[in-house]
PDB file of N, CA, C and O in Angstrom:
ATOM      1  N   MET I1346      76.713 108.917  61.092  1.00  0.00           N
ATOM      2  CA  MET I1346      75.858 110.085  61.094  1.00  0.00           C
ATOM      3  C   MET I1346      75.470 110.430  59.647  1.00  0.00           C
ATOM      4  O   MET I1346      76.325 110.527  58.764  1.00  0.00           O
ATOM      5  N   ASN I1347      74.191 110.622  59.407  1.00  0.00           N
ATOM      6  CA  ASN I1347      73.696 110.932  58.069  1.00  0.00           C
ATOM      7  C   ASN I1347      74.074 112.351  57.657  1.00  0.00           C
ATOM      8  O   ASN I1347      74.126 113.258  58.478  1.00  0.00           O
ATOM      9  N   LYS I1348      74.323 112.515  56.365  1.00  0.00           N
ATOM     10  CA  LYS I1348      74.541 113.849  55.812  1.00  0.00           C
ATOM     11  C   LYS I1348      73.197 114.560  55.744  1.00  0.00           C
ATOM     12  O   LYS I1348      72.158 113.950  55.503  1.00  0.00           O
ATOM     13  N   ARG I1349      73.229 115.885  55.943  1.00  0.00           N
ATOM     14  CA  ARG I1349      72.000 116.679  55.914  1.00  0.00           C
ATOM     15  C   ARG I1349      72.008 117.539  54.662  1.00  0.00           C
ATOM     16  O   ARG I1349      72.930 118.335  54.460  1.00  0.00           O
ATOM     17  N   LEU I1350      70.978 117.379  53.827  1.00  0.00           N
ATOM     18  CA  LEU I1350      70.861 118.124  52.584  1.00  0.00           C
ATOM     19  C   LEU I1350      69.615 118.991  52.615  1.00  0.00           C
ATOM     20  O   LEU I1350      68.560 118.567  53.099  1.00  0.00           O
ATOM     21  N   LEU I1351      69.745 120.187  52.058  1.00  0.00           N
ATOM     22  CA  LEU I1351      68.628 121.123  51.959  1.00  0.00           C
ATOM     23  C   LEU I1351      68.380 121.394  50.484  1.00  0.00           C
ATOM     24  O   LEU I1351      69.282 121.819  49.763  1.00  0.00           O
ATOM     25  N   PHE I1352      67.169 121.137  50.024  1.00  0.00           N
ATOM     26  CA  PHE I1352      66.775 121.371  48.637  1.00  0.00           C
ATOM     27  C   PHE I1352      65.892 122.608  48.585  1.00  0.00           C
ATOM     28  O   PHE I1352      64.978 122.760  49.401  1.00  0.00           O
ATOM     29  N   VAL I1353      66.160 123.490  47.599  1.00  0.00           N
ATOM     30  CA  VAL I1353      65.453 124.767  47.496  1.00  0.00           C
ATOM     31  C   VAL I1353      64.904 124.915  46.085  1.00  0.00           C
ATOM     32  O   VAL I1353      65.658 124.869  45.104  1.00  0.00           O
ATOM     33  N   ASP I1354      63.591 125.098  45.978  1.00  0.00           N
ATOM     34  CA  ASP I1354      62.953 125.356  44.683  1.00  0.00           C
ATOM     35  C   ASP I1354      61.612 126.020  44.954  1.00  0.00           C
ATOM     36  O   ASP I1354      60.901 125.618  45.870  1.00  0.00           O
ATOM     37  N   ASP I1355      61.274 127.024  44.163  1.00  0.00           N
ATOM     38  CA  ASP I1355      60.005 127.717  44.370  1.00  0.00           C
ATOM     39  C   ASP I1355      58.817 126.939  43.818  1.00  0.00           C
ATOM     40  O   ASP I1355      57.674 127.315  44.065  1.00  0.00           O
ATOM     41  N   ASP I1356      59.065 125.850  43.105  1.00  0.00           N
ATOM     42  CA  ASP I1356      57.994 125.028  42.542  1.00  0.00           C
ATOM     43  C   ASP I1356      57.771 123.804  43.428  1.00  0.00           C
ATOM     44  O   ASP I1356      58.609 122.897  43.466  1.00  0.00           O
ATOM     45  N   PRO I1357      56.649 123.751  44.141  1.00  0.00           N
ATOM     46  CA  PRO I1357      56.409 122.617  45.041  1.00  0.00           C
ATOM     47  C   PRO I1357      56.360 121.277  44.318  1.00  0.00           C
ATOM     48  O   PRO I1357      56.705 120.245  44.892  1.00  0.00           O
ATOM     49  N   MET I1358      55.971 121.285  43.039  1.00  0.00           N
ATOM     50  CA  MET I1358      55.927 120.028  42.289  1.00  0.00           C
ATOM     51  C   MET I1358      57.337 119.488  42.044  1.00  0.00           C
ATOM     52  O   MET I1358      57.550 118.275  42.059  1.00  0.00           O
ATOM     53  N   VAL I1359      58.286 120.375  41.821  1.00  0.00           N
ATOM     54  CA  VAL I1359      59.684 119.943  41.660  1.00  0.00           C
ATOM     55  C   VAL I1359      60.184 119.344  42.965  1.00  0.00           C
ATOM     56  O   VAL I1359      60.830 118.284  42.970  1.00  0.00           O
ATOM     57  N   LEU I1360      59.894 120.005  44.075  1.00  0.00           N
ATOM     58  CA  LEU I1360      60.319 119.477  45.372  1.00  0.00           C
ATOM     59  C   LEU I1360      59.686 118.115  45.646  1.00  0.00           C
ATOM     60  O   LEU I1360      60.355 117.210  46.152  1.00  0.00           O
ATOM     61  N   ASP I1361      58.405 117.957  45.302  1.00  0.00           N
ATOM     62  CA  ASP I1361      57.749 116.661  45.481  1.00  0.00           C
ATOM     63  C   ASP I1361      58.411 115.594  44.621  1.00  0.00           C
ATOM     64  O   ASP I1361      58.588 114.454  45.051  1.00  0.00           O
ATOM     65  N   GLY I1362      58.793 115.955  43.393  1.00  0.00           N
ATOM     66  CA  GLY I1362      59.486 115.019  42.518  1.00  0.00           C
ATOM     67  C   GLY I1362      60.840 114.610  43.082  1.00  0.00           C
ATOM     68  O   GLY I1362      61.226 113.431  43.025  1.00  0.00           O
ATOM     69  N   LEU I1363      61.556 115.568  43.638  1.00  0.00           N
ATOM     70  CA  LEU I1363      62.840 115.253  44.265  1.00  0.00           C
ATOM     71  C   LEU I1363      62.644 114.336  45.470  1.00  0.00           C
ATOM     72  O   LEU I1363      63.399 113.381  45.663  1.00  0.00           O
ATOM     73  N   ARG I1364      61.620 114.612  46.272  1.00  0.00           N
ATOM     74  CA  ARG I1364      61.323 113.753  47.435  1.00  0.00           C
ATOM     75  C   ARG I1364      61.101 112.308  46.992  1.00  0.00           C
ATOM     76  O   ARG I1364      61.640 111.377  47.596  1.00  0.00           O
ATOM     77  N   ARG I1365      60.298 112.153  45.947  1.00  0.00           N
ATOM     78  CA  ARG I1365      60.007 110.804  45.446  1.00  0.00           C
ATOM     79  C   ARG I1365      61.256 110.151  44.865  1.00  0.00           C
ATOM     80  O   ARG I1365      61.548 108.993  45.139  1.00  0.00           O
ATOM     81  N   ALA I1366      62.001 110.892  44.061  1.00  0.00           N
ATOM     82  CA  ALA I1366      63.180 110.332  43.405  1.00  0.00           C
ATOM     83  C   ALA I1366      64.263 109.935  44.405  1.00  0.00           C
ATOM     84  O   ALA I1366      64.995 108.967  44.187  1.00  0.00           O
ATOM     85  N   LEU I1367      64.365 110.682  45.505  1.00  0.00           N
ATOM     86  CA  LEU I1367      65.417 110.441  46.486  1.00  0.00           C
ATOM     87  C   LEU I1367      64.946 109.657  47.706  1.00  0.00           C
ATOM     88  O   LEU I1367      65.694 109.480  48.665  1.00  0.00           O
ATOM     89  N   HIS I1368      63.730 109.145  47.647  1.00  0.00           N
ATOM     90  CA  HIS I1368      63.143 108.413  48.773  1.00  0.00           C
ATOM     91  C   HIS I1368      64.056 107.282  49.248  1.00  0.00           C
ATOM     92  O   HIS I1368      64.213 107.060  50.455  1.00  0.00           O
ATOM     93  N   GLY I1369      64.679 106.600  48.330  1.00  0.00           N
ATOM     94  CA  GLY I1369      65.547 105.478  48.679  1.00  0.00           C
ATOM     95  C   GLY I1369      66.819 105.885  49.408  1.00  0.00           C
ATOM     96  O   GLY I1369      67.497 105.041  49.998  1.00  0.00           O
ATOM     97  N   MET I1370      67.136 107.162  49.405  1.00  0.00           N
ATOM     98  CA  MET I1370      68.356 107.644  50.061  1.00  0.00           C
ATOM     99  C   MET I1370      68.112 108.100  51.496  1.00  0.00           C
ATOM    100  O   MET I1370      69.034 108.544  52.169  1.00  0.00           O
ATOM    101  N   ARG I1371      66.884 107.976  51.985  1.00  0.00           N
ATOM    102  CA  ARG I1371      66.569 108.531  53.303  1.00  0.00           C
ATOM    103  C   ARG I1371      67.301 107.835  54.442  1.00  0.00           C
ATOM    104  O   ARG I1371      67.391 108.386  55.526  1.00  0.00           O
ATOM    105  N   GLN I1372      67.863 106.659  54.217  1.00  0.00           N
ATOM    106  CA  GLN I1372      68.671 106.000  55.246  1.00  0.00           C
ATOM    107  C   GLN I1372      70.085 106.582  55.300  1.00  0.00           C
ATOM    108  O   GLN I1372      70.784 106.440  56.292  1.00  0.00           O
ATOM    109  N   THR I1373      70.483 107.248  54.206  1.00  0.00           N
ATOM    110  CA  THR I1373      71.829 107.812  54.096  1.00  0.00           C
ATOM    111  C   THR I1373      71.834 109.315  54.309  1.00  0.00           C
ATOM    112  O   THR I1373      72.789 109.859  54.879  1.00  0.00           O
ATOM    113  N   TRP I1374      70.801 109.988  53.822  1.00  0.00           N
ATOM    114  CA  TRP I1374      70.715 111.443  53.889  1.00  0.00           C
ATOM    115  C   TRP I1374      69.485 111.873  54.675  1.00  0.00           C
ATOM    116  O   TRP I1374      68.400 111.312  54.506  1.00  0.00           O
ATOM    117  N   GLU I1375      69.629 112.900  55.480  1.00  0.00           N
ATOM    118  CA  GLU I1375      68.478 113.586  56.060  1.00  0.00           C
ATOM    119  C   GLU I1375      68.193 114.758  55.128  1.00  0.00           C
ATOM    120  O   GLU I1375      69.056 115.619  54.938  1.00  0.00           O
ATOM    121  N   MET I1376      67.021 114.781  54.533  1.00  0.00           N
ATOM    122  CA  MET I1376      66.697 115.778  53.512  1.00  0.00           C
ATOM    123  C   MET I1376      65.559 116.673  53.963  1.00  0.00           C
ATOM    124  O   MET I1376      64.570 116.200  54.506  1.00  0.00           O
ATOM    125  N   ASN I1377      65.739 117.973  53.723  1.00  0.00           N
ATOM    126  CA  ASN I1377      64.683 118.941  53.958  1.00  0.00           C
ATOM    127  C   ASN I1377      64.472 119.722  52.672  1.00  0.00           C
ATOM    128  O   ASN I1377      65.406 119.907  51.882  1.00  0.00           O
ATOM    129  N   PHE I1378      63.241 120.186  52.481  1.00  0.00           N
ATOM    130  CA  PHE I1378      62.832 120.824  51.239  1.00  0.00           C
ATOM    131  C   PHE I1378      62.138 122.134  51.572  1.00  0.00           C
ATOM    132  O   PHE I1378      61.197 122.140  52.375  1.00  0.00           O
ATOM    133  N   VAL I1379      62.595 123.236  50.955  1.00  0.00           N
ATOM    134  CA  VAL I1379      61.979 124.541  51.196  1.00  0.00           C
ATOM    135  C   VAL I1379      61.704 125.231  49.870  1.00  0.00           C
ATOM    136  O   VAL I1379      62.359 124.957  48.855  1.00  0.00           O
ATOM    137  N   GLU I1380      60.721 126.164  49.882  1.00  0.00           N
ATOM    138  CA  GLU I1380      60.221 126.773  48.652  1.00  0.00           C
ATOM    139  C   GLU I1380      60.741 128.173  48.365  1.00  0.00           C
ATOM    140  O   GLU I1380      60.220 128.835  47.480  1.00  0.00           O
ATOM    141  N   SER I1381      61.753 128.637  49.088  1.00  0.00           N
ATOM    142  CA  SER I1381      62.287 129.964  48.796  1.00  0.00           C
ATOM    143  C   SER I1381      63.699 130.106  49.350  1.00  0.00           C
ATOM    144  O   SER I1381      64.110 129.364  50.252  1.00  0.00           O
ATOM    145  N   ALA I1382      64.405 131.087  48.805  1.00  0.00           N
ATOM    146  CA  ALA I1382      65.749 131.377  49.293  1.00  0.00           C
ATOM    147  C   ALA I1382      65.700 131.844  50.742  1.00  0.00           C
ATOM    148  O   ALA I1382      66.546 131.454  51.559  1.00  0.00           O
ATOM    149  N   SER I1383      64.719 132.666  51.075  1.00  0.00           N
ATOM    150  CA  SER I1383      64.626 133.149  52.465  1.00  0.00           C
ATOM    151  C   SER I1383      64.358 131.992  53.430  1.00  0.00           C
ATOM    152  O   SER I1383      64.920 131.958  54.527  1.00  0.00           O
ATOM    153  N   ALA I1384      63.534 131.034  53.021  1.00  0.00           N
ATOM    154  CA  ALA I1384      63.281 129.864  53.869  1.00  0.00           C
ATOM    155  C   ALA I1384      64.555 129.036  54.024  1.00  0.00           C
ATOM    156  O   ALA I1384      64.811 128.470  55.091  1.00  0.00           O
ATOM    157  N   ALA I1385      65.364 128.973  52.972  1.00  0.00           N
ATOM    158  CA  ALA I1385      66.627 128.248  53.053  1.00  0.00           C
ATOM    159  C   ALA I1385      67.570 128.907  54.056  1.00  0.00           C
ATOM    160  O   ALA I1385      68.190 128.227  54.884  1.00  0.00           O
ATOM    161  N   LEU I1386      67.668 130.237  54.004  1.00  0.00           N
ATOM    162  CA  LEU I1386      68.538 130.948  54.938  1.00  0.00           C
ATOM    163  C   LEU I1386      68.059 130.778  56.383  1.00  0.00           C
ATOM    164  O   LEU I1386      68.874 130.622  57.298  1.00  0.00           O
ATOM    165  N   GLN I1387      66.746 130.774  56.568  1.00  0.00           N
ATOM    166  CA  GLN I1387      66.195 130.542  57.910  1.00  0.00           C
ATOM    167  C   GLN I1387      66.532 129.133  58.395  1.00  0.00           C
ATOM    168  O   GLN I1387      66.888 128.935  59.564  1.00  0.00           O
ATOM    169  N   ALA I1388      66.422 128.157  57.515  1.00  0.00           N
ATOM    170  CA  ALA I1388      66.735 126.771  57.879  1.00  0.00           C
ATOM    171  C   ALA I1388      68.202 126.641  58.272  1.00  0.00           C
ATOM    172  O   ALA I1388      68.539 125.938  59.238  1.00  0.00           O
ATOM    173  N   LEU I1389      69.079 127.321  57.543  1.00  0.00           N
ATOM    174  CA  LEU I1389      70.510 127.268  57.848  1.00  0.00           C
ATOM    175  C   LEU I1389      70.840 127.947  59.171  1.00  0.00           C
ATOM    176  O   LEU I1389      71.808 127.577  59.842  1.00  0.00           O
ATOM    177  N   GLU I1390      70.062 128.948  59.554  1.00  0.00           N
ATOM    178  CA  GLU I1390      70.268 129.596  60.848  1.00  0.00           C
ATOM    179  C   GLU I1390      69.915 128.659  61.997  1.00  0.00           C
ATOM    180  O   GLU I1390      70.519 128.729  63.066  1.00  0.00           O
ATOM    181  N   LYS I1391      68.951 127.777  61.774  1.00  0.00           N
ATOM    182  CA  LYS I1391      68.462 126.888  62.825  1.00  0.00           C
ATOM    183  C   LYS I1391      69.257 125.591  62.935  1.00  0.00           C
ATOM    184  O   LYS I1391      69.430 125.057  64.020  1.00  0.00           O
ATOM    185  N   ASP I1392      69.685 125.046  61.784  1.00  0.00           N
ATOM    186  CA  ASP I1392      70.314 123.726  61.757  1.00  0.00           C
ATOM    187  C   ASP I1392      71.533 123.724  60.854  1.00  0.00           C
ATOM    188  O   ASP I1392      71.636 124.541  59.933  1.00  0.00           O
ATOM    189  N   HIS I1393      72.412 122.757  61.092  1.00  0.00           N
ATOM    190  CA  HIS I1393      73.574 122.562  60.224  1.00  0.00           C
ATOM    191  C   HIS I1393      73.167 121.707  59.017  1.00  0.00           C
ATOM    192  O   HIS I1393      72.447 120.722  59.175  1.00  0.00           O
ATOM    193  N   TYR I1394      73.635 122.084  57.848  1.00  0.00           N
ATOM    194  CA  TYR I1394      73.454 121.279  56.638  1.00  0.00           C
ATOM    195  C   TYR I1394      74.813 121.056  56.002  1.00  0.00           C
ATOM    196  O   TYR I1394      75.676 121.937  56.029  1.00  0.00           O
ATOM    197  N   ASP I1395      74.988 119.876  55.442  1.00  0.00           N
ATOM    198  CA  ASP I1395      76.234 119.555  54.751  1.00  0.00           C
ATOM    199  C   ASP I1395      76.229 120.089  53.328  1.00  0.00           C
ATOM    200  O   ASP I1395      77.281 120.415  52.784  1.00  0.00           O
ATOM    201  N   ALA I1396      75.038 120.171  52.720  1.00  0.00           N
ATOM    202  CA  ALA I1396      74.939 120.638  51.338  1.00  0.00           C
ATOM    203  C   ALA I1396      73.589 121.299  51.090  1.00  0.00           C
ATOM    204  O   ALA I1396      72.588 120.946  51.715  1.00  0.00           O
ATOM    205  N   VAL I1397      73.601 122.266  50.163  1.00  0.00           N
ATOM    206  CA  VAL I1397      72.384 122.926  49.700  1.00  0.00           C
ATOM    207  C   VAL I1397      72.326 122.756  48.190  1.00  0.00           C
ATOM    208  O   VAL I1397      73.292 123.047  47.482  1.00  0.00           O
ATOM    209  N   VAL I1398      71.176 122.280  47.712  1.00  0.00           N
ATOM    210  CA  VAL I1398      70.934 122.112  46.286  1.00  0.00           C
ATOM    211  C   VAL I1398      69.792 123.049  45.925  1.00  0.00           C
ATOM    212  O   VAL I1398      68.685 122.904  46.437  1.00  0.00           O
ATOM    213  N   SER I1399      70.070 124.016  45.060  1.00  0.00           N
ATOM    214  CA  SER I1399      69.083 125.061  44.771  1.00  0.00           C
ATOM    215  C   SER I1399      68.758 125.147  43.291  1.00  0.00           C
ATOM    216  O   SER I1399      69.624 124.956  42.426  1.00  0.00           O
ATOM    217  N   ASP I1400      67.511 125.494  43.012  1.00  0.00           N
ATOM    218  CA  ASP I1400      67.101 125.884  41.674  1.00  0.00           C
ATOM    219  C   ASP I1400      67.774 127.212  41.347  1.00  0.00           C
ATOM    220  O   ASP I1400      68.145 127.976  42.246  1.00  0.00           O
ATOM    221  N   MET I1401      67.936 127.511  40.072  1.00  0.00           N
ATOM    222  CA  MET I1401      68.547 128.776  39.681  1.00  0.00           C
ATOM    223  C   MET I1401      67.526 129.900  39.642  1.00  0.00           C
ATOM    224  O   MET I1401      67.720 130.947  40.232  1.00  0.00           O
ATOM    225  N   ARG I1402      66.427 129.678  38.944  1.00  0.00           N
ATOM    226  CA  ARG I1402      65.436 130.738  38.751  1.00  0.00           C
ATOM    227  C   ARG I1402      64.363 130.689  39.826  1.00  0.00           C
ATOM    228  O   ARG I1402      63.517 129.803  39.838  1.00  0.00           O
ATOM    229  N   MET I1403      64.444 131.664  40.725  1.00  0.00           N
ATOM    230  CA  MET I1403      63.449 131.809  41.779  1.00  0.00           C
ATOM    231  C   MET I1403      63.177 133.296  41.950  1.00  0.00           C
ATOM    232  O   MET I1403      64.053 134.120  41.682  1.00  0.00           O
ATOM    233  N   PRO I1404      61.975 133.660  42.397  1.00  0.00           N
ATOM    234  CA  PRO I1404      61.678 135.084  42.604  1.00  0.00           C
ATOM    235  C   PRO I1404      62.430 135.650  43.807  1.00  0.00           C
ATOM    236  O   PRO I1404      62.831 134.921  44.707  1.00  0.00           O
ATOM    237  N   LEU I1405      62.631 136.943  43.796  1.00  0.00           N
ATOM    238  CA  LEU I1405      63.274 137.724  44.856  1.00  0.00           C
ATOM    239  C   LEU I1405      64.773 137.478  44.975  1.00  0.00           C
ATOM    240  O   LEU I1405      65.545 138.414  45.019  1.00  0.00           O
ATOM    241  N   MET I1406      65.189 136.244  45.047  1.00  0.00           N
ATOM    242  CA  MET I1406      66.619 135.921  45.127  1.00  0.00           C
ATOM    243  C   MET I1406      66.844 134.649  44.313  1.00  0.00           C
ATOM    244  O   MET I1406      66.248 133.613  44.603  1.00  0.00           O
ATOM    245  N   ASP I1407      67.692 134.734  43.273  1.00  0.00           N
ATOM    246  CA  ASP I1407      67.918 133.531  42.459  1.00  0.00           C
ATOM    247  C   ASP I1407      68.918 132.599  43.149  1.00  0.00           C
ATOM    248  O   ASP I1407      69.504 132.923  44.190  1.00  0.00           O
ATOM    249  N   GLY I1408      69.096 131.438  42.560  1.00  0.00           N
ATOM    250  CA  GLY I1408      69.957 130.429  43.160  1.00  0.00           C
ATOM    251  C   GLY I1408      71.396 130.877  43.318  1.00  0.00           C
ATOM    252  O   GLY I1408      72.041 130.576  44.326  1.00  0.00           O
ATOM    253  N   ALA I1409      71.929 131.610  42.342  1.00  0.00           N
ATOM    254  CA  ALA I1409      73.311 132.080  42.438  1.00  0.00           C
ATOM    255  C   ALA I1409      73.482 133.048  43.601  1.00  0.00           C
ATOM    256  O   ALA I1409      74.472 132.971  44.351  1.00  0.00           O
ATOM    257  N   GLN I1410      72.518 133.942  43.782  1.00  0.00           N
ATOM    258  CA  GLN I1410      72.577 134.879  44.904  1.00  0.00           C
ATOM    259  C   GLN I1410      72.474 134.143  46.238  1.00  0.00           C
ATOM    260  O   GLN I1410      73.195 134.453  47.190  1.00  0.00           O
ATOM    261  N   LEU I1411      71.578 133.180  46.295  1.00  0.00           N
ATOM    262  CA  LEU I1411      71.424 132.388  47.515  1.00  0.00           C
ATOM    263  C   LEU I1411      72.721 131.668  47.850  1.00  0.00           C
ATOM    264  O   LEU I1411      73.207 131.735  48.990  1.00  0.00           O
ATOM    265  N   LEU I1412      73.297 130.997  46.876  1.00  0.00           N
ATOM    266  CA  LEU I1412      74.507 130.229  47.154  1.00  0.00           C
ATOM    267  C   LEU I1412      75.686 131.133  47.516  1.00  0.00           C
ATOM    268  O   LEU I1412      76.551 130.748  48.308  1.00  0.00           O
ATOM    269  N   GLU I1413      75.712 132.344  46.969  1.00  0.00           N
ATOM    270  CA  GLU I1413      76.758 133.300  47.342  1.00  0.00           C
ATOM    271  C   GLU I1413      76.610 133.707  48.814  1.00  0.00           C
ATOM    272  O   GLU I1413      77.592 133.788  49.550  1.00  0.00           O
ATOM    273  N   ARG I1414      75.387 133.953  49.241  1.00  0.00           N
ATOM    274  CA  ARG I1414      75.158 134.291  50.661  1.00  0.00           C
ATOM    275  C   ARG I1414      75.545 133.135  51.569  1.00  0.00           C
ATOM    276  O   ARG I1414      76.135 133.333  52.632  1.00  0.00           O
ATOM    277  N   ILE I1415      75.198 131.923  51.138  1.00  0.00           N
ATOM    278  CA  ILE I1415      75.552 130.742  51.931  1.00  0.00           C
ATOM    279  C   ILE I1415      77.072 130.604  52.000  1.00  0.00           C
ATOM    280  O   ILE I1415      77.629 130.306  53.060  1.00  0.00           O
ATOM    281  N   LYS I1416      77.750 130.851  50.891  1.00  0.00           N
ATOM    282  CA  LYS I1416      79.213 130.781  50.867  1.00  0.00           C
ATOM    283  C   LYS I1416      79.823 131.748  51.884  1.00  0.00           C
ATOM    284  O   LYS I1416      80.776 131.410  52.589  1.00  0.00           O
ATOM    285  N   GLU I1417      79.261 132.957  51.952  1.00  0.00           N
ATOM    286  CA  GLU I1417      79.773 133.971  52.878  1.00  0.00           C
ATOM    287  C   GLU I1417      79.532 133.593  54.339  1.00  0.00           C
ATOM    288  O   GLU I1417      80.407 133.765  55.188  1.00  0.00           O
ATOM    289  N   ARG I1418      78.333 133.088  54.623  1.00  0.00           N
ATOM    290  CA  ARG I1418      77.955 132.801  56.017  1.00  0.00           C
ATOM    291  C   ARG I1418      78.366 131.411  56.485  1.00  0.00           C
ATOM    292  O   ARG I1418      78.648 131.205  57.662  1.00  0.00           O
ATOM    293  N   TYR I1419      78.326 130.449  55.568  1.00  0.00           N
ATOM    294  CA  TYR I1419      78.571 129.045  55.912  1.00  0.00           C
ATOM    295  C   TYR I1419      79.532 128.440  54.877  1.00  0.00           C
ATOM    296  O   TYR I1419      79.127 127.625  54.044  1.00  0.00           O
ATOM    297  N   PRO I1420      80.798 128.827  54.900  1.00  0.00           N
ATOM    298  CA  PRO I1420      81.727 128.422  53.834  1.00  0.00           C
ATOM    299  C   PRO I1420      81.965 126.915  53.727  1.00  0.00           C
ATOM    300  O   PRO I1420      82.380 126.438  52.659  1.00  0.00           O
ATOM    301  N   ASP I1421      81.685 126.147  54.762  1.00  0.00           N
ATOM    302  CA  ASP I1421      81.910 124.708  54.707  1.00  0.00           C
ATOM    303  C   ASP I1421      80.752 123.934  54.075  1.00  0.00           C
ATOM    304  O   ASP I1421      80.872 122.732  53.837  1.00  0.00           O
ATOM    305  N   VAL I1422      79.635 124.608  53.810  1.00  0.00           N
ATOM    306  CA  VAL I1422      78.476 123.947  53.205  1.00  0.00           C
ATOM    307  C   VAL I1422      78.714 123.801  51.697  1.00  0.00           C
ATOM    308  O   VAL I1422      79.053 124.765  51.014  1.00  0.00           O
ATOM    309  N   VAL I1423      78.534 122.590  51.192  1.00  0.00           N
ATOM    310  CA  VAL I1423      78.638 122.345  49.755  1.00  0.00           C
ATOM    311  C   VAL I1423      77.421 122.976  49.091  1.00  0.00           C
ATOM    312  O   VAL I1423      76.295 122.842  49.578  1.00  0.00           O
ATOM    313  N   ARG I1424      77.645 123.673  47.974  1.00  0.00           N
ATOM    314  CA  ARG I1424      76.571 124.395  47.296  1.00  0.00           C
ATOM    315  C   ARG I1424      76.472 123.955  45.841  1.00  0.00           C
ATOM    316  O   ARG I1424      77.483 123.917  45.139  1.00  0.00           O
ATOM    317  N   MET I1425      75.246 123.652  45.396  1.00  0.00           N
ATOM    318  CA  MET I1425      75.034 123.192  44.012  1.00  0.00           C
ATOM    319  C   MET I1425      73.763 123.814  43.437  1.00  0.00           C
ATOM    320  O   MET I1425      72.806 124.031  44.168  1.00  0.00           O
ATOM    321  N   ILE I1426      73.796 124.029  42.126  1.00  0.00           N
ATOM    322  CA  ILE I1426      72.605 124.436  41.385  1.00  0.00           C
ATOM    323  C   ILE I1426      72.073 123.210  40.662  1.00  0.00           C
ATOM    324  O   ILE I1426      72.842 122.490  40.026  1.00  0.00           O
ATOM    325  N   LEU I1427      70.771 122.988  40.741  1.00  0.00           N
ATOM    326  CA  LEU I1427      70.091 121.944  39.981  1.00  0.00           C
ATOM    327  C   LEU I1427      68.984 122.648  39.210  1.00  0.00           C
ATOM    328  O   LEU I1427      68.038 123.137  39.823  1.00  0.00           O
ATOM    329  N   SER I1428      69.139 122.751  37.897  1.00  0.00           N
ATOM    330  CA  SER I1428      68.191 123.558  37.119  1.00  0.00           C
ATOM    331  C   SER I1428      67.931 122.928  35.756  1.00  0.00           C
ATOM    332  O   SER I1428      68.840 122.360  35.149  1.00  0.00           O
ATOM    333  N   GLY I1429      66.720 123.085  35.295  1.00  0.00           N
ATOM    334  CA  GLY I1429      66.368 122.639  33.956  1.00  0.00           C
ATOM    335  C   GLY I1429      66.635 123.694  32.905  1.00  0.00           C
ATOM    336  O   GLY I1429      66.441 123.465  31.714  1.00  0.00           O
ATOM    337  N   GLN I1430      67.110 124.857  33.314  1.00  0.00           N
ATOM    338  CA  GLN I1430      67.385 125.957  32.398  1.00  0.00           C
ATOM    339  C   GLN I1430      68.761 125.781  31.769  1.00  0.00           C
ATOM    340  O   GLN I1430      69.752 125.606  32.471  1.00  0.00           O
ATOM    341  N   SER I1431      68.827 125.843  30.451  1.00  0.00           N
ATOM    342  CA  SER I1431      70.111 125.653  29.783  1.00  0.00           C
ATOM    343  C   SER I1431      70.933 126.928  29.726  1.00  0.00           C
ATOM    344  O   SER I1431      72.131 126.880  29.496  1.00  0.00           O
ATOM    345  N   SER I1432      70.302 128.080  29.931  1.00  0.00           N
ATOM    346  CA  SER I1432      71.066 129.333  29.887  1.00  0.00           C
ATOM    347  C   SER I1432      71.750 129.562  31.200  1.00  0.00           C
ATOM    348  O   SER I1432      72.599 130.369  31.366  1.00  0.00           O
TER     349      SER I1432
END
């Protein structure tokens, strides 16, 4: 059974880059890509994911806030930040 990963970033170009970079992993991972924290929470309500990879800086809810909510609601989901921000 493939692992299910959810990628979250408000920049569609970043998500497209991740899709291209991870294309070779599609036999191993089922990957979904969403453009907001709220869309990520909706996706988690509908389907099980093994891991969520989120950008840090997003409007309305940043990556840390999103991952904290996921931790509270879905403690078994692996949570990671992937960000180009050094701060």
